[in-house]
Short mmCIF file of C-alpha atoms in Angstrom, two decimals:
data_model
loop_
_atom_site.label_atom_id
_atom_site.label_comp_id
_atom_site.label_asym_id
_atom_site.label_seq_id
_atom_site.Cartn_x
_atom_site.Cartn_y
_atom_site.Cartn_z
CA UNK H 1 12.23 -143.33 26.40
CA UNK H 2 9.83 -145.71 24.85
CA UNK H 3 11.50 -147.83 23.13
CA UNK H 4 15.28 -149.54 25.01
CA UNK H 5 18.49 -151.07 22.40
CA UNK H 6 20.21 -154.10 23.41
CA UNK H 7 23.77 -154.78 22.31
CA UNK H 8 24.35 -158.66 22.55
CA UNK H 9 27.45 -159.81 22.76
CA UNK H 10 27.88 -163.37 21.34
CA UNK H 11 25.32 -165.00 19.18
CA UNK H 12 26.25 -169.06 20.00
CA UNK H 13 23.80 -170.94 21.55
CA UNK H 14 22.42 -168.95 24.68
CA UNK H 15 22.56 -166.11 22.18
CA UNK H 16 20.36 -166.97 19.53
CA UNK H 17 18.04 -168.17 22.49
CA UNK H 18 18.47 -164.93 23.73
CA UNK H 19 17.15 -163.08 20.37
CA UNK H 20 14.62 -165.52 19.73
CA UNK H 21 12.57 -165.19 23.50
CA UNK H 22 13.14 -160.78 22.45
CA UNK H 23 11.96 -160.98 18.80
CA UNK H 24 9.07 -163.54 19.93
CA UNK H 25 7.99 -162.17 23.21
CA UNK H 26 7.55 -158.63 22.38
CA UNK H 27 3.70 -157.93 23.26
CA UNK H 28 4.80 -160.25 27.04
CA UNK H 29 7.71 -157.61 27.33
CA UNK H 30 5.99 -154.36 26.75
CA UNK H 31 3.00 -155.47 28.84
CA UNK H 32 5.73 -156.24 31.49
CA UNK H 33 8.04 -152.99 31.31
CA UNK H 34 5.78 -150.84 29.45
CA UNK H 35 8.60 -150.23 26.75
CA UNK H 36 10.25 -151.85 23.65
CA UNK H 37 12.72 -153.93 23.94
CA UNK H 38 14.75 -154.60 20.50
CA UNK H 39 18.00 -155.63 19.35
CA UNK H 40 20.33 -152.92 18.23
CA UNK H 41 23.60 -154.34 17.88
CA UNK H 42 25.01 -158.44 18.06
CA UNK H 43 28.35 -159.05 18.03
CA UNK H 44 29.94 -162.08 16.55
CA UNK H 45 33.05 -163.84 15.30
CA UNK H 46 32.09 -164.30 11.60
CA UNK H 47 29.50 -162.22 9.93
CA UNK H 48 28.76 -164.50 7.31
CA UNK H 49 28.44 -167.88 9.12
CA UNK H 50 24.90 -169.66 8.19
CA UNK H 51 22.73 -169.04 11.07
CA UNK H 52 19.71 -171.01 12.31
CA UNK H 53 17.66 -167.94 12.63
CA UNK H 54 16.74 -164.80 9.96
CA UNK H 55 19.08 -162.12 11.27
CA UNK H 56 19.11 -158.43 9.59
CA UNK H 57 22.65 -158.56 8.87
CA UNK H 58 23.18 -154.64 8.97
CA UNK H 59 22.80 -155.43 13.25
CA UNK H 60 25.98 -157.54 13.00
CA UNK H 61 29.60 -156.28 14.00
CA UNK H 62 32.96 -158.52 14.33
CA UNK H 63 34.26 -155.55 15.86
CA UNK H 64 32.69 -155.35 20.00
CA UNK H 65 33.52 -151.66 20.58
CA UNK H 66 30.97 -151.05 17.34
CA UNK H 67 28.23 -152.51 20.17
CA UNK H 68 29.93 -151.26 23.11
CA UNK H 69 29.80 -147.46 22.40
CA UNK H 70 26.85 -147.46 20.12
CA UNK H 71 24.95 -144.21 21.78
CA UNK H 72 21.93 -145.91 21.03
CA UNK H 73 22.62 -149.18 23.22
CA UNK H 74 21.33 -149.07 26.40
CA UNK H 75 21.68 -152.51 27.77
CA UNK H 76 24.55 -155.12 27.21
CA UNK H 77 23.80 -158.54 27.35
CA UNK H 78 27.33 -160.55 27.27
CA UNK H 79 27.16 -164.21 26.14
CA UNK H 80 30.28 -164.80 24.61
CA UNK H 81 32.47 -165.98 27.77
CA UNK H 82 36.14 -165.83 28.62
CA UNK H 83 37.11 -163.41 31.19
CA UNK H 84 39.54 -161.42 31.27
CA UNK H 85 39.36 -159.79 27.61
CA UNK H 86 35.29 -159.88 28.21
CA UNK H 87 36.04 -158.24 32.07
CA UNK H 88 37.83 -154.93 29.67
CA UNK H 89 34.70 -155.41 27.46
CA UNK H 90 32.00 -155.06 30.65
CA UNK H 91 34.22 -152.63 32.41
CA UNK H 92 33.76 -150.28 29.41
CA UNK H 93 30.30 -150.90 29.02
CA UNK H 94 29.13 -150.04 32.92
CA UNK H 95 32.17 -146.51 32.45
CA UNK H 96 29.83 -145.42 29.66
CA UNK H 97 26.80 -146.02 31.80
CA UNK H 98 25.47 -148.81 30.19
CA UNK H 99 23.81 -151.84 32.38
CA UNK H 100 25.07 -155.36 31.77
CA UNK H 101 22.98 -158.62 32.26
CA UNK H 102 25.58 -161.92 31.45
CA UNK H 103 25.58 -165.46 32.21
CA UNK H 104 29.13 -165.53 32.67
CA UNK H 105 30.09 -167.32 35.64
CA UNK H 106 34.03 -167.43 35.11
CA UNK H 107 33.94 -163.68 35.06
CA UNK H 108 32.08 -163.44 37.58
CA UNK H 109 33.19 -165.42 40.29
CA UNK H 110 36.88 -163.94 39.58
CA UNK H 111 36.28 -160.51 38.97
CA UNK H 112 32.54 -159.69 40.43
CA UNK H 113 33.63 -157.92 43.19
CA UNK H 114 35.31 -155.39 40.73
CA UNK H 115 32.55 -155.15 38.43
CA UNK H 116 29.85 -154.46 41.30
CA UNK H 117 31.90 -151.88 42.84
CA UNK H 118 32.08 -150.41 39.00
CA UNK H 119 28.28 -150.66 38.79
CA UNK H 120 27.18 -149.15 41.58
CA UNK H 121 29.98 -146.17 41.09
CA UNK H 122 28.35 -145.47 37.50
CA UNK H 123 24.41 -146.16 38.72
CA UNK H 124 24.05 -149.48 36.34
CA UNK H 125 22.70 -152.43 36.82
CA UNK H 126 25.13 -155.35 36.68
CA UNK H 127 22.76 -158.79 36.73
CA UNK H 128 23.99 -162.29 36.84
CA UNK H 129 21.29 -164.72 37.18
CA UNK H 130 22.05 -167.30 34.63
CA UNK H 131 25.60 -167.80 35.86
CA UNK H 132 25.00 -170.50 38.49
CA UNK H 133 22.02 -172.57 37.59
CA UNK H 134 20.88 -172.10 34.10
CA UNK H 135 16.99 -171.32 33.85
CA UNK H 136 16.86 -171.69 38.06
CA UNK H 137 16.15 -168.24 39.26
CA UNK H 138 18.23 -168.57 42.39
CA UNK H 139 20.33 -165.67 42.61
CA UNK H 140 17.35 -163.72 43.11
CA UNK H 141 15.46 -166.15 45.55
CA UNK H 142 18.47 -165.36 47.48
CA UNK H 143 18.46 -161.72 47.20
CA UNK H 144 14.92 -160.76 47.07
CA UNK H 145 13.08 -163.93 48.86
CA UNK H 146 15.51 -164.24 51.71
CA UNK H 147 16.22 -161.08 52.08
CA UNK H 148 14.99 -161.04 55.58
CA UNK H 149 16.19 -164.37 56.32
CA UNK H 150 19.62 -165.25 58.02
CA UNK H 151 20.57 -168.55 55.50
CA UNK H 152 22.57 -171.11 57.21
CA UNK H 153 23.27 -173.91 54.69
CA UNK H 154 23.30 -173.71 51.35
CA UNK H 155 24.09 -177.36 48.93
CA UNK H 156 23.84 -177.78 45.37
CA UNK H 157 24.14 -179.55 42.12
CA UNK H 158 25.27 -176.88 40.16
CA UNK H 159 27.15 -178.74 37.20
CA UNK H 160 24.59 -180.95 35.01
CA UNK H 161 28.12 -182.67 33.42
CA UNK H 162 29.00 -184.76 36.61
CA UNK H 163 25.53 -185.21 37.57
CA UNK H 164 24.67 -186.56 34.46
CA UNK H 165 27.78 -189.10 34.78
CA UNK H 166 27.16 -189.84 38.21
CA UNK H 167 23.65 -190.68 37.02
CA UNK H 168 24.47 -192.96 34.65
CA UNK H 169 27.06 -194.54 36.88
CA UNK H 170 24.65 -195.17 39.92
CA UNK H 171 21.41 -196.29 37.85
CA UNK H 172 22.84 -197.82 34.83
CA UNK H 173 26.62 -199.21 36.23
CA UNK H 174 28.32 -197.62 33.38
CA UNK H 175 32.12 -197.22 34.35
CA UNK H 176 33.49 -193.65 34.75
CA UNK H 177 35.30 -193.56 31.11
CA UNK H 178 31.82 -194.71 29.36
CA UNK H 179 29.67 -191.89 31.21
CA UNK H 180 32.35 -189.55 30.01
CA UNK H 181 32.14 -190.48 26.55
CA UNK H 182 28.85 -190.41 26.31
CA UNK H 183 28.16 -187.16 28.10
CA UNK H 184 30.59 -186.01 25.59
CA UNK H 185 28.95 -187.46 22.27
CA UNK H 186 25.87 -185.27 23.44
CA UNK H 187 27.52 -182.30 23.90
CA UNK H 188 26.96 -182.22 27.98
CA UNK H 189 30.96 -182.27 28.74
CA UNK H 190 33.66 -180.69 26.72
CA UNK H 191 36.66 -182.41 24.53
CA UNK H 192 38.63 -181.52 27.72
CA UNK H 193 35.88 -181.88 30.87
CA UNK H 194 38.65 -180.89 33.54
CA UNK H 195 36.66 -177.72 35.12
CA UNK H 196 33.54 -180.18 34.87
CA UNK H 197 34.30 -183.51 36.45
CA UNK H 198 37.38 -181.35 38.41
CA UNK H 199 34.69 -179.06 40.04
CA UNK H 200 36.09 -175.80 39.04
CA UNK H 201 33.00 -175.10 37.31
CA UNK H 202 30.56 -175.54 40.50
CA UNK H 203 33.03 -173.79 42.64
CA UNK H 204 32.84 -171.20 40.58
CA UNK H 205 29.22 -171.32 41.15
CA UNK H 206 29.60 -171.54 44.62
CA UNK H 207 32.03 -168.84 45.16
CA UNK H 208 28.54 -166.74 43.63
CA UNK H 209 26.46 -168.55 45.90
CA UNK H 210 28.50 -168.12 48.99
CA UNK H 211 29.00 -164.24 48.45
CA UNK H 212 25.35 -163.51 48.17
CA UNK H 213 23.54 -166.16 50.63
CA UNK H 214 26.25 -165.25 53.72
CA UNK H 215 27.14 -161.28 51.81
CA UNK H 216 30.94 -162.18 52.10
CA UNK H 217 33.49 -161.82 49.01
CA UNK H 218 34.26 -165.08 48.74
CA UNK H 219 37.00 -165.79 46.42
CA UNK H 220 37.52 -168.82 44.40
CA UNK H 221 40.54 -169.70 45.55
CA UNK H 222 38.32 -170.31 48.98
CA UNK H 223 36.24 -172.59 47.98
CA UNK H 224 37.84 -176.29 48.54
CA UNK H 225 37.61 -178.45 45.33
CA UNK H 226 37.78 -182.25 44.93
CA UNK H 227 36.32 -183.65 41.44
CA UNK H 228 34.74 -186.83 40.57
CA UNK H 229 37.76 -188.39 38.67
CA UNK H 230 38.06 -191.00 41.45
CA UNK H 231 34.65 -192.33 42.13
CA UNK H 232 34.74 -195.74 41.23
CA UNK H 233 31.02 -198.60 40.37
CA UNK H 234 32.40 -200.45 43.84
CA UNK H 235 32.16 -197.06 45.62
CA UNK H 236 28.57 -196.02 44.59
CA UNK H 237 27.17 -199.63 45.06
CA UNK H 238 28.82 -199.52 49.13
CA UNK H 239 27.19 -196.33 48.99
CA UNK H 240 23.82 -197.66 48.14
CA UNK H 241 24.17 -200.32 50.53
CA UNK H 242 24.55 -198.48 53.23
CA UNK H 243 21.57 -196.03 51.91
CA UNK H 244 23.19 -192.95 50.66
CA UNK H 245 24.03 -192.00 46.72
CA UNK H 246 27.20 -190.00 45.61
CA UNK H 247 26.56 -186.83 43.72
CA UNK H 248 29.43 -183.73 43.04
CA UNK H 249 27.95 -181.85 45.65
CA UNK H 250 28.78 -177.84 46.44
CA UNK H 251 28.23 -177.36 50.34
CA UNK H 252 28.12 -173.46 51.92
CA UNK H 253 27.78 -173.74 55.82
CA UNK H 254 27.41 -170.72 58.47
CA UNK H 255 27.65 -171.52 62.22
CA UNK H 256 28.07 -168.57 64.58
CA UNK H 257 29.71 -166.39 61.20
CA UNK H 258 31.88 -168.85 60.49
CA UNK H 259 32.24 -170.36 56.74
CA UNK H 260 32.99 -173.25 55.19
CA UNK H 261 31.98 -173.96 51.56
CA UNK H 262 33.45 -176.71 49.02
CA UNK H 263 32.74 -178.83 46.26
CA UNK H 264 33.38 -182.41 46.21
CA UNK H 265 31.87 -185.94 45.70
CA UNK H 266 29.65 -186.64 48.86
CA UNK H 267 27.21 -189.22 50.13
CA UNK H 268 23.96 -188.08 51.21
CA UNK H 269 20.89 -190.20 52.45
CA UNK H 270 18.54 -192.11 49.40
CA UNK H 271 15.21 -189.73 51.13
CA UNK H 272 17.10 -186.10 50.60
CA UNK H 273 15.35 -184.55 47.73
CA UNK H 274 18.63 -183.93 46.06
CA UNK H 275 19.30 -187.61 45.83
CA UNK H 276 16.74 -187.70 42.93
CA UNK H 277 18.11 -184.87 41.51
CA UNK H 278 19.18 -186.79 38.14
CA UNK H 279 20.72 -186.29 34.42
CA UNK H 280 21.66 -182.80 33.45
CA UNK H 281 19.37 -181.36 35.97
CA UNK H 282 20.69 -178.71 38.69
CA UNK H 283 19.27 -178.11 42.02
CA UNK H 284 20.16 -175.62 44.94
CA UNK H 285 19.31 -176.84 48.64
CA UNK H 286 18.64 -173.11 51.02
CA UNK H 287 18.39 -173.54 54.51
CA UNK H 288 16.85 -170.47 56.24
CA UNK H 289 16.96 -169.76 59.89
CA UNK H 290 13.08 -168.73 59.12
CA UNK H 291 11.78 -170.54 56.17
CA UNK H 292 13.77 -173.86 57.19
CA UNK H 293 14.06 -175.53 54.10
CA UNK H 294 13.17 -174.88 50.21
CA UNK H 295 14.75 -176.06 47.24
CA UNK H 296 15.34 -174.88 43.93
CA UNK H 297 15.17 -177.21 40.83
CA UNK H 298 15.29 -177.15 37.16
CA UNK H 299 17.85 -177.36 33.92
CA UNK H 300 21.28 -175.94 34.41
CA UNK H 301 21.92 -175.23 30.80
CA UNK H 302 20.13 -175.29 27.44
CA UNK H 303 19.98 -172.62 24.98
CA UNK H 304 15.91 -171.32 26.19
CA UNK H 305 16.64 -171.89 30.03
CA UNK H 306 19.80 -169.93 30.16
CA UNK H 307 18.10 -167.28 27.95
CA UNK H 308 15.07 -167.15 29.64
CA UNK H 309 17.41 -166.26 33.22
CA UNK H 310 18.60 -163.22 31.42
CA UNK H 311 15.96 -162.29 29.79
CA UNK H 312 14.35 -162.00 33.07
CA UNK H 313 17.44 -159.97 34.27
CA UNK H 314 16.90 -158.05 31.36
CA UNK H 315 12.93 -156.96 32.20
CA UNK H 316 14.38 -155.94 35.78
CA UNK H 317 16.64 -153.68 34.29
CA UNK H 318 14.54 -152.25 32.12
CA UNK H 319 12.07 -151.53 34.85
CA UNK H 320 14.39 -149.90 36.97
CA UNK H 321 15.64 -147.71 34.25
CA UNK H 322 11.76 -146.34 34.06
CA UNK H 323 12.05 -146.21 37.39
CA UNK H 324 14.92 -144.13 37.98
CA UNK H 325 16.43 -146.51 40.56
CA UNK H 326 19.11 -148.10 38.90
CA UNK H 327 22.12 -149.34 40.33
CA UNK H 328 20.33 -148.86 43.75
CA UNK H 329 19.14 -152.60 43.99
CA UNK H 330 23.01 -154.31 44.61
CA UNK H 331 24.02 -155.14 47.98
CA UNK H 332 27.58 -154.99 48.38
CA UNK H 333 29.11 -158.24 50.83
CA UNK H 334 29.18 -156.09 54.23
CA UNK H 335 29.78 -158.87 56.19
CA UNK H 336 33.61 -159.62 58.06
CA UNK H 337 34.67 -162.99 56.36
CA UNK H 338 35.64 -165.78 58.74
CA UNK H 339 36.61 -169.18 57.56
CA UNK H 340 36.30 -172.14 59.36
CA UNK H 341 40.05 -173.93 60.10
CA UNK H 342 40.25 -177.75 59.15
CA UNK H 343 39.20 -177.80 62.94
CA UNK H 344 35.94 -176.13 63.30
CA UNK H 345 34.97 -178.01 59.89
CA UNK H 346 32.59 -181.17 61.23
CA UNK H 347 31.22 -184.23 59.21
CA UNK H 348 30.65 -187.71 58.85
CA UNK H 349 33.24 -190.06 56.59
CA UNK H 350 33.22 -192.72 54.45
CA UNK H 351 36.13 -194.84 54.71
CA UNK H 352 37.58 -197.62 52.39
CA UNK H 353 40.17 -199.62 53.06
CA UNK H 354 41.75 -202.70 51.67
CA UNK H 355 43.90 -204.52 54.72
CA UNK H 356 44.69 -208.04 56.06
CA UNK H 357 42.03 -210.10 56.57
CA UNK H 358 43.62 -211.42 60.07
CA UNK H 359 42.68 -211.19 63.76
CA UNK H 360 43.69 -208.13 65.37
CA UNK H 361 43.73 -205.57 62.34
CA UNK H 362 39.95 -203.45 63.40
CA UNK H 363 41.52 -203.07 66.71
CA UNK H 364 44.45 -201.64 65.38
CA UNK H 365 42.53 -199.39 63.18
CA UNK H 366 39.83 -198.62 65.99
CA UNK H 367 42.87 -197.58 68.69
CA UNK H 368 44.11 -195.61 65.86
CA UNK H 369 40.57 -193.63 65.39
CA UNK H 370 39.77 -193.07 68.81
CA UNK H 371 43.79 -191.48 68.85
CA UNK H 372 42.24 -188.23 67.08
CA UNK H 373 38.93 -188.87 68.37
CA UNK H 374 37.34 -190.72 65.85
CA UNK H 375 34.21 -192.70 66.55
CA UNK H 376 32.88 -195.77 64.45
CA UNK H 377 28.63 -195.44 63.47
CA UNK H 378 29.13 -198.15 61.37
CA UNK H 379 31.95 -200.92 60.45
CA UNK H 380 30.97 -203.50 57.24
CA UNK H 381 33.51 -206.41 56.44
CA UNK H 382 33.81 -207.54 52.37
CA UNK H 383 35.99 -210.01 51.04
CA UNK H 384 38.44 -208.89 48.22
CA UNK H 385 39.51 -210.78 45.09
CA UNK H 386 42.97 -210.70 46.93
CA UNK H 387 43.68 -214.08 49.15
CA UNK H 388 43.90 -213.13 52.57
CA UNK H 389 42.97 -209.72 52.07
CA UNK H 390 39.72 -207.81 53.18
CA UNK H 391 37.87 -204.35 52.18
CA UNK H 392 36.45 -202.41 55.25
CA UNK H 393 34.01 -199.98 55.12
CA UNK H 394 34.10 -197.52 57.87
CA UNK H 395 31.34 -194.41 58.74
CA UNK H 396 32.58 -192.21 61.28
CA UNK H 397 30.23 -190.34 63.66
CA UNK H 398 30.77 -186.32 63.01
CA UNK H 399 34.32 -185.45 63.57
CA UNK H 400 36.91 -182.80 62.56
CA UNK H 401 38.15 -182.68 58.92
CA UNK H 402 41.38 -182.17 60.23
CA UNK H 403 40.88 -185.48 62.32
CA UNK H 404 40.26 -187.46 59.63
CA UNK H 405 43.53 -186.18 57.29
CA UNK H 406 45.13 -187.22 60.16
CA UNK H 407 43.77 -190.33 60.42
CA UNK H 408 44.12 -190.84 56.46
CA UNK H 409 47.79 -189.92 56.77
CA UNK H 410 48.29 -192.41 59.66
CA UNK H 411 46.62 -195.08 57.67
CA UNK H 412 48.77 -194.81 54.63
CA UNK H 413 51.56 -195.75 57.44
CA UNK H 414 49.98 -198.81 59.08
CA UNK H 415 51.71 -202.32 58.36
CA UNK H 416 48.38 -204.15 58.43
CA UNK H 417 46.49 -201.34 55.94
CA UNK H 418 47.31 -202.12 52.27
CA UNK H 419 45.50 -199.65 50.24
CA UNK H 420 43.32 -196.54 51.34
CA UNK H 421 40.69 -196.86 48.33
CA UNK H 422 38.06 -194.19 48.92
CA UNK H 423 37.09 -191.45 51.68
CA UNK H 424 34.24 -189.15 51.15
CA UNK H 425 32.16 -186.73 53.03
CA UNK H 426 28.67 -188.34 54.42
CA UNK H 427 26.84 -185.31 54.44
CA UNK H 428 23.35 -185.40 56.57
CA UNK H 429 21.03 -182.84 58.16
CA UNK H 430 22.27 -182.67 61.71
#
C-alpha cells in the first residue's frame, strides 16, 4: 500500500481544517508515514453549498454509506457530531475493518466503551484525541507519557465557553447575562449554552479523562455536575479578596483506588497556574505519583487546533497500519471501579450567608459547624444593603462533602440565617 483514502465525514468547520492541513501538508505526511495520505470520499449535508475552499466535487456524497463502504477508504475521520445515528455510522465503519479517528466527545463519553471493545474485536484503530481539549494532545500524554506512572489527580478547564465568561466576569466585572451575550455574538457559546455554562460538556470530557488517567469505565452519569449559572460579580470579588479566582473546574481524584471526579465552579489559589488560564483557552492539571506535576495548555477549539489533534491521530494510524500492529495499541479500563461516598469525598468550602447582624448569631452558626465537624480557617464580616442584616463569609478547613450538605440543609432551617447565597468548593493542593 503506498498510497491510504480517507473518508471524512462532515465538512463544517473542523472539517475543512481537516482537508486543508491533508491537501497542504502532504510532503510533512509522507516524510512522517512514508505513504500518501489523500481524501477519497467527504460527506456532507448539501452538495452544492458555496464552500470556502476548491473542493473536486466528484469526492462529495449526501449519502454516508457512499463513504462508509467505499472499498477504497481506509480511514474514517468523523466530524459531523451527534451520537447516536453517528455511533451506527462508526460501528459500521470499525465491522468493515476500517479505523476511525473523531473528535466527537458526546459519542464518546456515552458510547466509548462499546466502540473500543468493537475496535479491538475487528483490529482497528479507534482514536479520540481532539475530543477533550481541542489542539492539546492530552489523551495521549496520558496514555503514552504516563504510561508508567500511577496519576493521582487530574483538574481541568476543559470548556473555553465558561472560561471565557468567567474571564470576562473576574477581569472586566461584566455581569453573567453580558459575558453570555457576548461569548455568543462571537460564536464561543451556542443560541442555547445549557451543556456549556451547565457543565455537561466538560463532564463529558472528564468522563474521557477519568477512564484513561485511573483505566476505569467511567460513565457520565458518574461524574457530578454543577454549572456556572449561579456565580454572581459579589462572589468572584469575595473570592479575590480572600486570594483565590472561580473557574468551571473538572476535578478527577484517586486515593487508595478510590474515585471521585466532578465538574463545578471552584475557587482555587491566585499562584496555581490554572488561575491564569484565561479566555477560550483550555488547560489539563496531571498529577503523577512520579513526575509530580505537569500541565497541559493550549486552545480548546478552533477549526486548525482541533484538526491538527486528528490529524495527528490520523499519522498514528497510518503508521500502525504499515506496521501491522493495529488495534494492538488500546488499553481496555482493567481496573475495579470504586467511587468515593459523599463521605470519603474531602475539601475546603466557601460559604455565603446573609443573616442578622446581632450578637449571638456566629455562635449559633459555629455550634452548628462543629455539630458535623466543621472547622472555621477563616470567618469575614460585610455589611449588606439590608438594615440590620449582615453577609458572612465562611472557609471551612477540609471536611466531608456530606458534612457540609448537612450543614447547608441545617442552615436553610436556622431562624437567625436569612439567605444561603453561595457555597463552592475551595480546591488547594493538600
Amino acid at each position: 500500500m503506498s498510497k491510504v483514502k480517507i473518508g471524512l465525514m462532515g465538512m463544517g468547520t473542523v472539517g475543512t481544517g481537516v482537508y486543508r492541513l491533508i491537501e497542504g501538508h502532504q510532503d510533512d505526511l509522507v516524510k512522517q508515514t512514508g505513504m500518501e495520505i489523500g481524501i477519497g470520499r467527504i460527506l456532507v449535508q448539501n452538495r452544492e453549498k458555496k464552500r470556502t475552499i476548491d473542493i473536486d466535487q466528484d469526492l462529495l456524497t449526501e449519502d454516508p454509506y457512499t463513504v462508509l463502504q467505499d472499498p477504497d477508504v481506509d480511514v474514517i475521520v468523523e466530524v459531523m457530531g451527534g451520537v447516536d445515528q453517528t455511533k451506527e455510522y462508526v460501528l459500521a465503519a470499525l465491522e468493515q475493518g476500517k479505523h476511525v479517528v473523531t473528535a466527537n466527545k458526546d459519542l464518546m463519553a456515552v458510547h466509548g466503551g462499546e466502540l473500543l471493545e468493537t475496535a479491538a474485536k475487528h483490529g482497528c484503530d479507534l482514536f479520540y484525541e481532539a475530543s477533550v481539549a481541542g489542539g492539546i494532545p492530552i489523551l495521549r500524554a496520558l496514555v503514552e507519557g504516563f504510561s508508567s506512572d500511577r496519576i493521582t489527580k487530574m483538574m481541568g478547564i476543559v470548556n473555553g465557553t465558561s472560561n471565557y465568561m468567567l474571564t470576562k466576569m473576574s477581569q472586566e466585572d461584566e455581569s453573567y447575562e453580558s459575558a453570555l451575550k457576548e461569548a455568543q455574538d462571537l460564536g464561543y457559546a451556542e443560541a442555547d449554552p445549557t451543556s456549556d455554562v451547565g457543565g455537561l460538556d466538560a463532564a463529558r470530557k472528564m468522563s474521557i479523562l477519568s477512564t484513561l488517567g485511573f483505566h476505569v469505565g467511567m460513565n457520565l452519569d458518574e461524574v457530578e455536575c454543577k454549572g456556572m449559572e449561579d456565580v454572581t460579580l459579589n462572589d468572584i470579588k469575595y473570592a479575590q479578596d480572600l486570594g483565590y479566582v472561580i473557574k468551571l473546574i473538572g476535578i478527577a481524584k484517586q486515593d487508595d483506588e478510590r474515585i471521585e471526579v466532578s465538574v463545578e465552579p471552584a475557587m482555587i489559589k491566585q499562584s496555581h497556574p490554572l488561575a491564569s488560564v484565561n479566555g477560550v483557552f483550555n488547560a489539563v492539571y496531571v498529577y503523577g505519583e512520579a513526575v509530580g506535576e505537569t500541565m497541559f495548555y493550549g486552545p480548546g477549539a478552533g477549526e486548525l487546533p482541533t484538526a491538527n489533534a486528528i490529524v495527528s491521530d490520523l499519522v498514528t494510524v497510518v503508521k500502525n497500519m504499515k506496521l501491522g500492529v493495529s488495534g494492538r495499541g488500546m488499553v481496555a479500563p482493567y481496573r475495579e471501579k470504586k467511587l468515593k461516598s459523599d463521605d470519603e469525598i474531602f475539601a475546603k468550602y466557601f460559604l455565603r450567608l446573609v443573616v442578622d447582624d446581632q450578637s449571638g448569631v456566629l455562635a449559633q452558626i459555629t455550634k452548628r459547624l462543629a455539630a458535623y465537624e466543621v472547622s472555621i480557617e477563616q470567618v469575614i464580616q460585610k455589611p449588606h444593603e439590608l438594615e440590620h442584616k449582615a453577609e458572612l463569609i465562611i472557609v471551612t478547613h477540609q471536611s466531608s462533602k456530606s458534612s457540609i450538605h448537612k450543614v447547608l440543609k441545617e442552615f436553610d432551617g436556622l431562624e437567625h440565617i436569612d439567605t444561603i447565597k453561595s457555597y463552592y468548593r475551595v480546591e488547594t493542593n493538600e
